[in-house]
Short mmCIF file of C-alpha atoms in Angstrom, two decimals:
data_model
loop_
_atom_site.label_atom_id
_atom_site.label_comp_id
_atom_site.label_asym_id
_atom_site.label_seq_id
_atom_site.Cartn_x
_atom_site.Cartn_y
_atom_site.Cartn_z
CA UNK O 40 7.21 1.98 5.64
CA UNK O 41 7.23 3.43 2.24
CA UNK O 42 8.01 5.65 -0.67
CA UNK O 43 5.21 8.11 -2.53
CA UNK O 44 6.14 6.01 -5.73
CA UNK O 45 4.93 2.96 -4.51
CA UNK O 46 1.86 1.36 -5.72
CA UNK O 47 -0.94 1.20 -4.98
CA UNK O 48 -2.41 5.00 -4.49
CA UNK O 49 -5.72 3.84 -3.36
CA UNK O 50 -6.54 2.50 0.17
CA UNK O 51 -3.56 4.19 1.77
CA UNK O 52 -3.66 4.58 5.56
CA UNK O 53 -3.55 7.83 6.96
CA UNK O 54 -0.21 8.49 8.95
CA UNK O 55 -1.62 8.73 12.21
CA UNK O 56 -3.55 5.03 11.56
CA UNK O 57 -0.42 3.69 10.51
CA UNK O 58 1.73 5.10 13.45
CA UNK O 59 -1.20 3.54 15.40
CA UNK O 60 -0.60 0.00 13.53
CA UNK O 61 3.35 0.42 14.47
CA UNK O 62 3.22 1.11 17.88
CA UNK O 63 0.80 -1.98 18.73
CA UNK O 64 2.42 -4.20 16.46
CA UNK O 65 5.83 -3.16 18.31
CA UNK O 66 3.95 -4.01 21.28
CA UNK O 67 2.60 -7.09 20.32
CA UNK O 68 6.24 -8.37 19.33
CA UNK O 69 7.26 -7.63 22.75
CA UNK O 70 4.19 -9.73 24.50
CA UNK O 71 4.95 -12.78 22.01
CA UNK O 72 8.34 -12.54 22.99
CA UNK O 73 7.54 -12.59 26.47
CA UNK O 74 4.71 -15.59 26.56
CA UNK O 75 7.31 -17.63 25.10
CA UNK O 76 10.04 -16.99 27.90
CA UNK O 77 12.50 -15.69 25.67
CA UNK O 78 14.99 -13.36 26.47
CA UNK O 79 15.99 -10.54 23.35
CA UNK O 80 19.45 -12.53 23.22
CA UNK O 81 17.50 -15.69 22.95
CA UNK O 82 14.97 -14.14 20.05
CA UNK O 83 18.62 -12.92 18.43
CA UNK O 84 19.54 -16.42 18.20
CA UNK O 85 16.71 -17.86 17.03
CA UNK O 86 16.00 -15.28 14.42
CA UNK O 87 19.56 -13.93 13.38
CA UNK O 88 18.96 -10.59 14.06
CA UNK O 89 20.78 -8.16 16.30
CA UNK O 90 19.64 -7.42 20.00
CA UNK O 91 19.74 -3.99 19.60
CA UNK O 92 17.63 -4.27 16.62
CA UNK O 93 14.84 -6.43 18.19
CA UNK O 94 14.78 -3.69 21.14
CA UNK O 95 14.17 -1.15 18.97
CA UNK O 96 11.68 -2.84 17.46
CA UNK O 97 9.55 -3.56 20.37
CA UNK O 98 9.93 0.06 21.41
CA UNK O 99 8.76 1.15 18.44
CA UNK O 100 11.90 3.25 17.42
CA UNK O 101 11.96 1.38 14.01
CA UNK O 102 10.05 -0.48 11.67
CA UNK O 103 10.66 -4.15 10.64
CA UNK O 104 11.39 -4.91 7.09
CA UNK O 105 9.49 -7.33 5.25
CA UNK O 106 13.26 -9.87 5.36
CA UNK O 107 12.64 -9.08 9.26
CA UNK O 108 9.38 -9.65 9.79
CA UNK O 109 9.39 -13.02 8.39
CA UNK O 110 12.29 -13.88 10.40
CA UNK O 111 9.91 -13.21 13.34
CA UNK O 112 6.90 -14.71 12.12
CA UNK O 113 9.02 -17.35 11.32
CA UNK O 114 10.45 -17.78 15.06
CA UNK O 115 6.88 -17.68 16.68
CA UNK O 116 5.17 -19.88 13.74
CA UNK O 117 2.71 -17.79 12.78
CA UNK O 118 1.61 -15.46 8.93
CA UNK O 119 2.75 -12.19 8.61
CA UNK O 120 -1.33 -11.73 8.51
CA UNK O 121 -1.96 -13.71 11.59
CA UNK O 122 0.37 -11.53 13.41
CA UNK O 123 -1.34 -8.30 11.92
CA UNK O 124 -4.43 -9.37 12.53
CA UNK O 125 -3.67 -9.74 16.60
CA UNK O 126 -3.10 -5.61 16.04
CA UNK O 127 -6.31 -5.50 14.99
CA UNK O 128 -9.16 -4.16 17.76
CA UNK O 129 -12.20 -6.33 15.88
CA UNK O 130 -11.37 -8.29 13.79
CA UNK O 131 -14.43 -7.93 10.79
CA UNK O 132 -15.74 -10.40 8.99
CA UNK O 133 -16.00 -8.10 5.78
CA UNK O 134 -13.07 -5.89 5.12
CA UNK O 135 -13.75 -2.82 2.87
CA UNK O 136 -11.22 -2.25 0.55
CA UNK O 137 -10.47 1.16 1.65
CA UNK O 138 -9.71 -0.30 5.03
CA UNK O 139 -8.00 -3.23 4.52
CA UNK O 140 -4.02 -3.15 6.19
CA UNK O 141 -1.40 -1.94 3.94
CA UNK O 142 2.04 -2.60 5.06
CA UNK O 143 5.18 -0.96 3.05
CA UNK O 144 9.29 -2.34 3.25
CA UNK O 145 9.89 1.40 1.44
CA UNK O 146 13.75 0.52 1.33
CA UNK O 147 12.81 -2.96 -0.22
CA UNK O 148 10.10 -1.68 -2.90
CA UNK O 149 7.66 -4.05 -1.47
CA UNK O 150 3.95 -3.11 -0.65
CA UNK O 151 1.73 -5.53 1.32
CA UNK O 152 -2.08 -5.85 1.35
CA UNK O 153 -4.26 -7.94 3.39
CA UNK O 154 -6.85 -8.53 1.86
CA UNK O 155 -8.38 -11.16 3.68
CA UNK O 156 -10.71 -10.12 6.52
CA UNK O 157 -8.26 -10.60 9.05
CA UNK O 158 -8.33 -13.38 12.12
CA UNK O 159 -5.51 -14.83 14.58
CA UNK O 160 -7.05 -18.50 13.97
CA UNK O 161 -7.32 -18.03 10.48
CA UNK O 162 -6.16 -21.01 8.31
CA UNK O 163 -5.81 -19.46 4.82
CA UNK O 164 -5.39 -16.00 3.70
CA UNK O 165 -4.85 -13.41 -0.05
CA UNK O 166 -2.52 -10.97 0.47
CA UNK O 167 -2.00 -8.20 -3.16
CA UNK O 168 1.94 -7.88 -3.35
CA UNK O 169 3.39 -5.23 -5.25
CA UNK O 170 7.14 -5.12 -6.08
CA UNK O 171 8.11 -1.70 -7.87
CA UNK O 172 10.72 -2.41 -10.50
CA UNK O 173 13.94 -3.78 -9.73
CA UNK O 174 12.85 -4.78 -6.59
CA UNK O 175 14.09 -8.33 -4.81
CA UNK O 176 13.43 -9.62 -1.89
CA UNK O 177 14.48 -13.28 -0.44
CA UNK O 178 13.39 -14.83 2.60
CA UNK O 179 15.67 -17.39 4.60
CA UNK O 180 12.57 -19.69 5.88
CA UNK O 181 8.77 -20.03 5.60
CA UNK O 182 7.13 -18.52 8.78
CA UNK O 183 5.02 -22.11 8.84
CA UNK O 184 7.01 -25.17 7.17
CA UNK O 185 4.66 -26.93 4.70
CA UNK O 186 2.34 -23.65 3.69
CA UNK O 187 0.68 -23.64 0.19
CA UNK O 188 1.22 -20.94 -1.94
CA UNK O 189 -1.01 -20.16 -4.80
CA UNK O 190 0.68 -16.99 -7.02
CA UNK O 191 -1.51 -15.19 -9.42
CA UNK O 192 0.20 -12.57 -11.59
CA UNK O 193 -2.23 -9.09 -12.25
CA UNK O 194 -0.09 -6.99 -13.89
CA UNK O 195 3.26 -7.15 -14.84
CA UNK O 196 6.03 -10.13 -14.69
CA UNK O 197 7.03 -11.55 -11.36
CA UNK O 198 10.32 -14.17 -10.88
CA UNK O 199 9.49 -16.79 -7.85
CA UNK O 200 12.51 -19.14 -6.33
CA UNK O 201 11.31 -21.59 -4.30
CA UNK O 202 13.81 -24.17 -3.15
CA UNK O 203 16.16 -25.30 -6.31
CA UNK O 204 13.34 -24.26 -8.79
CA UNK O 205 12.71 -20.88 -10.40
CA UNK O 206 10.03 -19.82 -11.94
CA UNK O 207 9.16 -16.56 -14.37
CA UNK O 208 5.05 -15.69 -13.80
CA UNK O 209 3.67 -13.33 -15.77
CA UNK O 210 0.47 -11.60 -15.89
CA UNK O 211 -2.55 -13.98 -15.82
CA UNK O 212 0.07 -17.30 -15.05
CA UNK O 213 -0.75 -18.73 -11.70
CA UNK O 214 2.03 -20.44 -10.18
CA UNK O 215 1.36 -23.34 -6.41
CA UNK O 216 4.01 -24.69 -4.42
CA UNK O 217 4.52 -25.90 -0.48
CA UNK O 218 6.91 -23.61 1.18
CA UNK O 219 9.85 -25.73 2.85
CA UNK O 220 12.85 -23.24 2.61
CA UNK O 221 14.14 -20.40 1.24
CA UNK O 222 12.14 -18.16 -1.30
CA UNK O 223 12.77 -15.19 -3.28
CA UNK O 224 10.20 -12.83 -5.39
CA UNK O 225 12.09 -10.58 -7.98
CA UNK O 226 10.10 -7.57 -10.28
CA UNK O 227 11.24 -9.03 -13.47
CA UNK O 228 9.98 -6.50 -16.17
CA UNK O 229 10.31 -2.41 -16.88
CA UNK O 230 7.38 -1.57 -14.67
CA UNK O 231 6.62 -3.11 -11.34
CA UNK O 232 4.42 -6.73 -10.72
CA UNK O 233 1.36 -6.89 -9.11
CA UNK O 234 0.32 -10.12 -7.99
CA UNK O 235 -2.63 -12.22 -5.32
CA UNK O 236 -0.48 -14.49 -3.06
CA UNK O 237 -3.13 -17.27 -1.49
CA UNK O 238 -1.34 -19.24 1.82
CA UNK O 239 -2.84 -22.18 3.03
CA UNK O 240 -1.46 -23.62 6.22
CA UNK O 241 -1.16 -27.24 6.83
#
């Protein structure tokens, strides 16, 4: 799930670990799916994406995008970093940096760090975000109505829509809201944004 342009260099999971990451997060998809009684036409509906799609997913034929994945953490109420971390074999309580789980949409420009030591139960997380430039992505719903977010720009300039309001963060700005609806993070300056995204759950 990514491009050699992307950023950052350092930290990067070898293939085979991330092929390993895939294949039980495809897996684990498949088991939610499955403790909740729901058929793949019945995850379509509730999540708006194809059938076909979600089958592929679960066999591990193709990754999700980040869009995707939300719409599935979304459906079974969980973080994108609560679902990652139920990948995980042990969860640690200290996470080095050159292990922590970096996750790339490559078609998006999006790359995903959790930096957090990672936990199924846990109740807040900081995840690094980097969007190369010209990069936008919008999500159609929070993955837990009522989450804090907490944005801290690092490096570069960083457009947030939350609801009706938008918002241009740049480096060192440090922007809160609660997440009730749609959202949508935009790269807006020449090089790409790097930025800390804190969620606390209600």
């Amino acid at each position: 799930m990514g491009s050699t342009e992307e950023r950052p260099s350092h930290g990067r999971n070898p293939r085979g670990g991330r092929e390993r990451v895939e294949a039980r997060l495809a897996g684990r998809l498949a088991e939610l799916r499955a403790e909740n009684g729901w058929s793949l036409e019945e995850l379509a509906r509730r999540t708006e994406v194809s059938r076909s799609t979600l089958s592929r997913l679960e066999r591990a034929e193709i990754s999700p995008t980040a869009a995707m994945l939300n719409r599935l953490c979304a459906a079974y109420r969980m973080t994108m970093s609560q679902l990652l971390a139920e990948v995980e074999a042990e969860p640690p309580q200290l996470v080095r940096a050159d292990r922590q789980v970096m996750w790339r949409d490559g078609e998006a420009g999006f790359t995903r760090r959790s930096v957090s030591p990672p936990h199924p139960g846990l109740r807040g997380e900081i995840v690094e975000g980097v969007l190369r430039p010209g990069a936008d992505i919008s999500y159609d719903r929070p993955p837990v109505p009522g989450m804090e977010q907490h944005i801290w720009v690092l490096e570069g300039a960083l457009e947030v829509t939350a609801g009706d309001g938008a918002h241009e963060v740049g480096a060192g700005d440090c922007l809160r809201f609660r997440l009730w609806g749609r959202t949508r993070f935009r790269c807006a300056g020449p090089g790409p944004v790097r930025y800390a995204l804190m969620v606390v759950l209600p």
